mmCIF file of C-alpha atoms in Angstrom:
data_model
loop_
_atom_site.group_PDB
_atom_site.id
_atom_site.type_symbol
_atom_site.label_atom_id
_atom_site.label_comp_id
_atom_site.label_asym_id
_atom_site.label_seq_id
_atom_site.Cartn_x
_atom_site.Cartn_y
_atom_site.Cartn_z
ATOM 1 C CA MET A 1 0.000 0.000 0.000
ATOM 2 C CA GLU A 2 1.481 3.333 -0.989
ATOM 3 C CA GLN A 3 1.649 6.379 1.239
ATOM 4 C CA ARG A 4 -0.605 9.220 0.080
ATOM 5 C CA SER A 5 -1.454 12.692 1.347
ATOM 6 C CA TYR A 6 -4.597 13.527 -0.589
ATOM 7 C CA VAL A 7 -7.223 15.803 0.917
ATOM 8 C CA LEU A 8 -10.632 14.185 1.314
ATOM 9 C CA ARG A 9 -13.327 15.955 -0.671
ATOM 10 C CA SER A 10 -17.025 15.472 -1.272
ATOM 11 C CA PHE A 11 -18.799 15.987 -4.597
ATOM 12 C CA VAL A 12 -22.403 15.879 -5.721
ATOM 13 C CA VAL A 13 -23.161 12.436 -7.192
ATOM 14 C CA GLN A 14 -26.221 10.282 -7.651
ATOM 15 C CA PRO A 15 -26.975 8.050 -4.626
ATOM 16 C CA VAL A 16 -26.867 4.936 -6.820
ATOM 17 C CA ASP A 17 -24.777 4.866 -9.981
ATOM 18 C CA PRO A 18 -26.717 2.959 -12.679
ATOM 19 C CA LEU A 19 -23.466 1.550 -14.089
ATOM 20 C CA LEU A 20 -22.830 -0.151 -10.747
ATOM 21 C CA ALA A 21 -26.178 -1.950 -10.642
ATOM 22 C CA PHE A 22 -25.905 -5.744 -10.658
ATOM 23 C CA ASP A 23 -27.944 -8.881 -9.990
ATOM 24 C CA GLU A 24 -27.056 -10.007 -6.469
ATOM 25 C CA ALA A 25 -28.641 -13.440 -6.784
ATOM 26 C CA ALA A 26 -26.822 -14.151 -10.041
ATOM 27 C CA PHE A 27 -23.524 -13.045 -8.542
ATOM 28 C CA VAL A 28 -23.943 -15.250 -5.469
ATOM 29 C CA LYS A 29 -24.754 -18.212 -7.697
ATOM 30 C CA SER A 30 -21.655 -17.621 -9.848
ATOM 31 C CA ALA A 31 -19.364 -16.920 -6.889
ATOM 32 C CA THR A 32 -20.408 -19.970 -4.889
ATOM 33 C CA GLU A 33 -20.101 -22.225 -7.939
ATOM 34 C CA PHE A 34 -16.642 -20.749 -8.576
ATOM 35 C CA ILE A 35 -15.486 -21.413 -5.006
ATOM 36 C CA ARG A 36 -16.935 -24.918 -4.987
ATOM 37 C CA ARG A 37 -15.383 -25.790 -8.355
ATOM 38 C CA LYS A 38 -11.921 -24.516 -7.409
ATOM 39 C CA VAL A 39 -11.908 -26.345 -4.087
ATOM 40 C CA GLU A 40 -12.980 -29.607 -5.706
ATOM 41 C CA SER A 41 -10.555 -29.365 -8.636
ATOM 42 C CA SER A 42 -7.614 -28.650 -6.313
ATOM 43 C CA GLY A 43 -8.348 -31.596 -4.053
ATOM 44 C CA ALA A 44 -8.399 -29.260 -1.050
ATOM 45 C CA ARG A 45 -10.291 -30.168 2.095
ATOM 46 C CA GLY A 46 -11.689 -26.672 2.455
ATOM 47 C CA VAL A 47 -10.775 -22.988 2.620
ATOM 48 C CA VAL A 48 -9.335 -20.496 5.079
ATOM 49 C CA VAL A 49 -10.411 -16.849 5.262
ATOM 50 C CA GLY A 50 -8.853 -14.085 7.324
ATOM 51 C CA VAL A 51 -11.637 -12.102 8.998
ATOM 52 C CA SER A 52 -11.228 -8.622 10.444
ATOM 53 C CA GLY A 53 -14.758 -7.588 11.317
ATOM 54 C CA GLY A 54 -15.057 -5.595 8.097
ATOM 55 C CA VAL A 55 -17.595 -5.968 5.313
ATOM 56 C CA ASP A 56 -15.252 -7.474 2.689
ATOM 57 C CA SER A 57 -14.101 -10.392 4.827
ATOM 58 C CA SER A 58 -17.644 -10.886 6.138
ATOM 59 C CA VAL A 59 -19.069 -11.169 2.622
ATOM 60 C CA THR A 60 -16.227 -13.475 1.566
ATOM 61 C CA ALA A 61 -16.771 -15.753 4.558
ATOM 62 C CA THR A 62 -20.505 -15.858 3.855
ATOM 63 C CA LEU A 63 -19.957 -16.852 0.220
ATOM 64 C CA CYS A 64 -17.568 -19.618 1.291
ATOM 65 C CA VAL A 65 -20.055 -21.047 3.787
ATOM 66 C CA LYS A 66 -22.787 -20.979 1.148
ATOM 67 C CA ALA A 67 -20.463 -22.659 -1.355
ATOM 68 C CA ILE A 68 -19.004 -25.573 0.623
ATOM 69 C CA GLY A 69 -20.640 -25.564 4.051
ATOM 70 C CA SER A 70 -19.513 -24.272 7.422
ATOM 71 C CA ASN A 71 -17.636 -27.464 8.326
ATOM 72 C CA ARG A 72 -15.112 -26.852 5.520
ATOM 73 C CA VAL A 73 -14.521 -23.153 6.210
ATOM 74 C CA LEU A 74 -11.835 -22.004 8.652
ATOM 75 C CA LEU A 75 -12.102 -18.378 9.748
ATOM 76 C CA LEU A 76 -8.954 -16.829 11.228
ATOM 77 C CA PHE A 77 -8.923 -13.629 13.276
ATOM 78 C CA MET A 78 -5.392 -12.266 13.634
ATOM 79 C CA PRO A 79 -5.455 -9.342 16.079
ATOM 80 C CA ASP A 80 -2.542 -7.143 17.047
ATOM 81 C CA GLU A 81 -2.040 -4.200 19.386
ATOM 82 C CA ILE A 82 -4.097 -1.840 17.197
ATOM 83 C CA THR A 83 -7.095 -4.167 17.011
ATOM 84 C CA THR A 84 -10.126 -2.477 18.575
ATOM 85 C CA GLU A 85 -12.944 -3.794 20.713
ATOM 86 C CA GLU A 86 -15.269 -2.968 17.824
ATOM 87 C CA ASP A 87 -13.208 -5.267 15.590
ATOM 88 C CA ARG A 88 -13.621 -8.077 18.109
ATOM 89 C CA ARG A 89 -17.319 -7.406 18.484
ATOM 90 C CA CYS A 90 -17.861 -7.575 14.718
ATOM 91 C CA VAL A 91 -15.873 -10.802 14.354
ATOM 92 C CA SER A 92 -17.913 -12.344 17.173
ATOM 93 C CA LEU A 93 -21.125 -11.106 15.557
ATOM 94 C CA LEU A 94 -20.127 -12.657 12.218
ATOM 95 C CA SER A 95 -19.235 -15.945 13.922
ATOM 96 C CA GLN A 96 -22.636 -16.122 15.613
ATOM 97 C CA TRP A 97 -24.491 -15.087 12.466
ATOM 98 C CA LEU A 98 -22.766 -17.703 10.285
ATOM 99 C CA GLY A 99 -22.637 -20.379 12.960
ATOM 100 C CA VAL A 100 -18.918 -20.821 12.322
ATOM 101 C CA GLU A 101 -16.243 -20.825 15.008
ATOM 102 C CA VAL A 102 -13.460 -18.292 14.519
ATOM 103 C CA ARG A 103 -9.915 -19.287 15.434
ATOM 104 C CA GLU A 104 -7.853 -16.461 16.955
ATOM 105 C CA VAL A 105 -4.128 -16.164 16.239
ATOM 106 C CA PRO A 106 -2.573 -12.991 17.733
ATOM 107 C CA ILE A 107 0.300 -11.623 15.634
ATOM 108 C CA THR A 108 1.724 -8.880 17.883
ATOM 109 C CA THR A 109 4.626 -10.999 19.147
ATOM 110 C CA THR A 110 5.589 -11.990 15.611
ATOM 111 C CA VAL A 111 5.398 -8.422 14.303
ATOM 112 C CA TYR A 112 7.570 -7.127 17.140
ATOM 113 C CA ALA A 113 10.078 -9.918 16.570
ATOM 114 C CA PHE A 114 10.632 -8.376 13.138
ATOM 115 C CA PHE A 115 10.947 -4.920 14.696
ATOM 116 C CA ASP A 116 13.553 -6.250 17.131
ATOM 117 C CA LEU A 117 15.476 -7.803 14.255
ATOM 118 C CA LEU A 118 15.155 -5.072 11.638
ATOM 119 C CA GLY A 119 14.343 -1.903 13.570
ATOM 120 C CA ARG A 120 11.336 0.403 13.206
ATOM 121 C CA ALA A 121 10.112 2.132 10.051
ATOM 122 C CA ASP A 122 7.373 4.476 8.840
ATOM 123 C CA ARG A 123 3.779 3.434 9.467
ATOM 124 C CA VAL A 124 3.143 2.335 5.875
ATOM 125 C CA THR A 125 6.112 -0.033 5.892
ATOM 126 C CA GLU A 126 5.131 -1.386 9.298
ATOM 127 C CA GLY A 127 1.509 -1.718 8.168
ATOM 128 C CA ASN A 128 2.579 -3.722 5.148
ATOM 129 C CA LEU A 129 4.573 -5.991 7.455
ATOM 130 C CA ARG A 130 1.422 -6.693 9.475
ATOM 131 C CA ALA A 131 -0.433 -7.632 6.292
ATOM 132 C CA ARG A 132 2.371 -9.962 5.217
ATOM 133 C CA VAL A 133 2.542 -11.633 8.625
ATOM 134 C CA ARG A 134 -1.180 -12.349 8.331
ATOM 135 C CA MET A 135 -0.576 -13.830 4.882
ATOM 136 C CA VAL A 136 2.072 -16.160 6.330
ATOM 137 C CA VAL A 137 -0.343 -17.311 9.047
ATOM 138 C CA LEU A 138 -3.108 -17.959 6.516
ATOM 139 C CA TYR A 139 -0.828 -20.065 4.329
ATOM 140 C CA TRP A 140 0.495 -21.949 7.343
ATOM 141 C CA PHE A 141 -3.004 -23.203 8.080
ATOM 142 C CA ALA A 142 -3.755 -23.681 4.384
ATOM 143 C CA ASN A 143 -0.690 -25.890 3.900
ATOM 144 C CA ARG A 144 -1.068 -27.784 7.157
ATOM 145 C CA GLU A 145 -4.774 -28.511 6.697
ATOM 146 C CA ARG A 146 -4.892 -28.754 2.883
ATOM 147 C CA ARG A 147 -7.025 -25.675 2.390
ATOM 148 C CA LEU A 148 -7.121 -22.864 -0.153
ATOM 149 C CA VAL A 149 -6.693 -19.261 0.964
ATOM 150 C CA VAL A 150 -9.642 -17.134 -0.098
ATOM 151 C CA GLY A 151 -8.771 -13.450 -0.430
ATOM 152 C CA THR A 152 -11.066 -10.601 0.559
ATOM 153 C CA SER A 153 -9.932 -7.757 -1.731
ATOM 154 C CA ASN A 154 -12.551 -5.949 -3.803
ATOM 155 C CA ARG A 155 -12.149 -4.453 -7.273
ATOM 156 C CA SER A 156 -11.777 -0.860 -6.062
ATOM 157 C CA GLU A 157 -8.772 -1.838 -3.941
ATOM 158 C CA TRP A 158 -7.348 -4.051 -6.661
ATOM 159 C CA LEU A 159 -7.470 -1.436 -9.423
ATOM 160 C CA THR A 160 -6.043 1.401 -7.325
ATOM 161 C CA GLY A 161 -3.330 -0.748 -5.760
ATOM 162 C CA TYR A 162 -4.846 -0.235 -2.327
ATOM 163 C CA PHE A 163 -3.546 -3.498 -0.930
ATOM 164 C CA THR A 164 -0.249 -4.922 0.263
ATOM 165 C CA LYS A 165 1.657 -6.801 -2.405
ATOM 166 C CA TYR A 166 2.201 -10.367 -1.161
ATOM 167 C CA GLY A 167 0.113 -9.458 1.878
ATOM 168 C CA ASP A 168 -3.669 -9.135 1.681
ATOM 169 C CA GLY A 169 -3.217 -9.230 -2.101
ATOM 170 C CA ALA A 170 -1.980 -12.833 -1.898
ATOM 171 C CA SER A 171 -4.547 -15.630 -2.122
ATOM 172 C CA ASP A 172 -5.585 -18.672 -4.131
ATOM 173 C CA LEU A 173 -9.101 -17.420 -4.863
ATOM 174 C CA ALA A 174 -10.485 -13.877 -4.832
ATOM 175 C CA PRO A 175 -14.260 -13.979 -5.388
ATOM 176 C CA LEU A 176 -14.814 -10.254 -4.765
ATOM 177 C CA LEU A 177 -12.398 -8.975 -7.408
ATOM 178 C CA THR A 178 -15.271 -8.417 -9.822
ATOM 179 C CA LEU A 179 -17.180 -6.224 -7.337
ATOM 180 C CA TYR A 180 -16.394 -2.600 -6.583
ATOM 181 C CA LYS A 181 -16.536 -1.548 -2.923
ATOM 182 C CA THR A 182 -19.989 0.016 -3.176
ATOM 183 C CA GLN A 183 -21.254 -3.211 -4.753
ATOM 184 C CA VAL A 184 -19.813 -5.197 -1.840
ATOM 185 C CA TRP A 185 -21.871 -3.050 0.527
ATOM 186 C CA GLN A 186 -24.938 -3.664 -1.631
ATOM 187 C CA LEU A 187 -24.324 -7.414 -1.649
ATOM 188 C CA ALA A 188 -23.727 -7.474 2.109
ATOM 189 C CA ARG A 189 -27.158 -5.966 2.730
ATOM 190 C CA TRP A 190 -28.739 -8.366 0.246
ATOM 191 C CA LEU A 191 -27.130 -11.303 2.082
ATOM 192 C CA GLY A 192 -28.461 -10.010 5.386
ATOM 193 C CA ILE A 193 -25.078 -9.478 7.022
ATOM 194 C CA PRO A 194 -25.581 -7.567 10.299
ATOM 195 C CA GLU A 195 -25.872 -3.830 9.687
ATOM 196 C CA PHE A 196 -23.375 -3.074 12.440
ATOM 197 C CA ILE A 197 -20.718 -4.724 10.271
ATOM 198 C CA VAL A 198 -21.923 -3.227 6.987
ATOM 199 C CA ASN A 199 -22.035 0.333 8.349
ATOM 200 C CA ARG A 200 -18.501 0.383 9.761
ATOM 201 C CA THR A 201 -15.977 2.908 8.476
ATOM 202 C CA PRO A 202 -13.751 1.007 6.004
ATOM 203 C CA SER A 203 -10.230 0.428 7.323
ATOM 204 C CA ALA A 204 -7.360 -1.888 6.411
ATOM 205 C CA ARG A 205 -6.240 -1.662 10.070
ATOM 206 C CA LEU A 206 -2.592 -1.239 9.115
ATOM 207 C CA TRP A 207 -2.104 1.380 11.831
ATOM 208 C CA SER A 208 -4.193 2.932 14.587
ATOM 209 C CA GLY A 209 -6.924 5.241 13.287
ATOM 210 C CA GLN A 210 -6.338 4.346 9.634
ATOM 211 C CA GLU A 211 -9.356 4.858 7.338
ATOM 212 C CA ASP A 212 -9.533 3.809 3.681
ATOM 213 C CA GLU A 213 -11.317 6.852 2.292
ATOM 214 C CA ARG A 214 -9.142 9.306 4.195
ATOM 215 C CA GLU A 215 -5.973 7.629 2.961
ATOM 216 C CA LEU A 216 -7.254 7.360 -0.612
ATOM 217 C CA GLY A 217 -8.472 10.938 -0.417
ATOM 218 C CA ILE A 218 -11.860 10.212 -1.978
ATOM 219 C CA ARG A 219 -15.193 8.603 -1.195
ATOM 220 C CA TYR A 220 -15.789 5.110 -2.535
ATOM 221 C CA THR A 221 -18.996 6.285 -4.211
ATOM 222 C CA ILE A 222 -16.996 8.647 -6.400
ATOM 223 C CA LEU A 223 -14.044 6.313 -6.816
ATOM 224 C CA ASP A 224 -16.261 3.498 -8.080
ATOM 225 C CA SER A 225 -18.119 5.771 -10.484
ATOM 226 C CA VAL A 226 -14.783 6.752 -12.011
ATOM 227 C CA LEU A 227 -13.377 3.217 -12.100
ATOM 228 C CA VAL A 228 -16.406 1.588 -13.716
ATOM 229 C CA ARG A 229 -16.350 4.160 -16.518
ATOM 230 C CA TRP A 230 -12.582 3.961 -16.985
ATOM 231 C CA GLU A 231 -12.862 0.203 -17.407
ATOM 232 C CA ARG A 232 -15.595 0.718 -19.986
ATOM 233 C CA GLY A 233 -13.349 2.922 -22.090
ATOM 234 C CA TYR A 234 -14.510 6.414 -21.121
ATOM 235 C CA ASP A 235 -11.859 9.127 -21.360
ATOM 236 C CA PRO A 236 -11.210 11.220 -18.209
ATOM 237 C CA LYS A 237 -13.031 14.303 -19.505
ATOM 238 C CA ALA A 238 -16.158 12.286 -20.275
ATOM 239 C CA ILE A 239 -16.036 10.697 -16.825
ATOM 240 C CA ALA A 240 -15.655 14.057 -15.085
ATOM 241 C CA SER A 241 -18.553 15.507 -17.047
ATOM 242 C CA GLU A 242 -20.902 12.577 -16.471
ATOM 243 C CA ILE A 243 -20.402 12.266 -12.713
ATOM 244 C CA GLU A 244 -19.848 16.009 -12.134
ATOM 245 C CA ALA A 245 -16.432 15.628 -10.513
ATOM 246 C CA PRO A 246 -13.363 17.828 -11.100
ATOM 247 C CA LEU A 247 -11.133 16.554 -13.891
ATOM 248 C CA HIS A 248 -8.039 16.568 -11.655
ATOM 249 C CA VAL A 249 -9.761 14.073 -9.341
ATOM 250 C CA VAL A 250 -10.514 11.731 -12.243
ATOM 251 C CA ASP A 251 -6.952 12.113 -13.527
ATOM 252 C CA ARG A 252 -5.570 11.244 -10.101
ATOM 253 C CA ILE A 253 -7.630 8.039 -9.936
ATOM 254 C CA VAL A 254 -6.542 7.029 -13.432
ATOM 255 C CA LYS A 255 -2.906 7.579 -12.414
ATOM 256 C CA LEU A 256 -3.435 5.357 -9.360
ATOM 257 C CA VAL A 257 -4.631 2.564 -11.637
ATOM 258 C CA GLN A 258 -1.742 2.994 -14.037
ATOM 259 C CA SER A 259 1.017 3.362 -11.441
ATOM 260 C CA SER A 260 -0.123 0.298 -9.472
ATOM 261 C CA SER A 261 -0.242 -2.089 -12.434
ATOM 262 C CA HIS A 262 2.881 -3.930 -11.219
ATOM 263 C CA LYS A 263 0.980 -5.011 -8.100
ATOM 264 C CA ARG A 264 -1.542 -6.895 -10.230
ATOM 265 C CA GLN A 265 1.024 -8.852 -12.259
ATOM 266 C CA LEU A 266 3.389 -11.738 -11.751
ATOM 267 C CA PRO A 267 7.081 -10.765 -11.433
ATOM 268 C CA GLN A 268 8.444 -9.172 -14.599
ATOM 269 C CA HIS A 269 11.052 -11.075 -16.586
ATOM 270 C CA LEU A 270 13.187 -10.706 -19.712
#
C-alpha cells in the first residue's frame, strides 16, 4: 500500500450509480459455484479466510459457507495491538451469524520480533509488514490442513493498488475482485449481514486510526463511479462531465490505476 497525502473531498453524485447496478442473486450463484469448483478441482479439504470484522471479509466468509458448508470453512482472526474492541465485536457477531467458530491467532509478538530484528520504520512499511505476517499465518493453516486461501480484496482496492503486495493481495481465490466496494456493501445488505458490520468505516487496520477513504483521499462512491467508466473505455473528460467531478480528481484516480499495475502482475522477466 502506498503512502498518500490527498485531501478528502465530497462531490455531488447520484446516490446509486446505474453503471454499478448488478444482480445479487446471479452473482452469489456464480461466486459460490466458482469457489466450490476450485476447491474440488484442487483436491483441497476446504478454505481459510482471514476475517477482520469488516464488510469485505464478512461477505467473503458468507460466500464460502454458502459454497461448501460451514464445516469446511476455517475463519482466522489475527489481532494485534491496534485491534479495537469494535473489531472483536464484529468478528464475534459474524461468527454467531454464520454459525462458524473463529480461530484467533494474535500476531503482535511476531510483528515485534521483526521490529527487534530489523528496527522500526514508517507506518506504511510497518503496516505492510502486518499484512504480510497475516498472509504467512493464513498459508500456514492452508498448507497444514490442505485448504485454499480465499482473499477478501474488492475491485476498487485491486485497481487502485490499495492493498499490500504479497500481503492481503496474496490468495488462491479472490471472489470479490469483480465487485467494486460500493457493490460489496450492496451485496452485504442483500445477504443479510448484520448492519453493524456493513455500516462500519472502512479500514485496512494497518495502523491505529487508519481509514480507507481518508488515505485514498476520496469517497468510494466517487471512486467506483470513475473506475467503472474507466474500465468501460470512457476518457477522463467524459467521466468528469458525467459524474460532475473535477477533472483533476478523475486524472488522479486514473494515475493510481496505471502506477499500481505492477501489483496486479506476476514478477516481470526478460
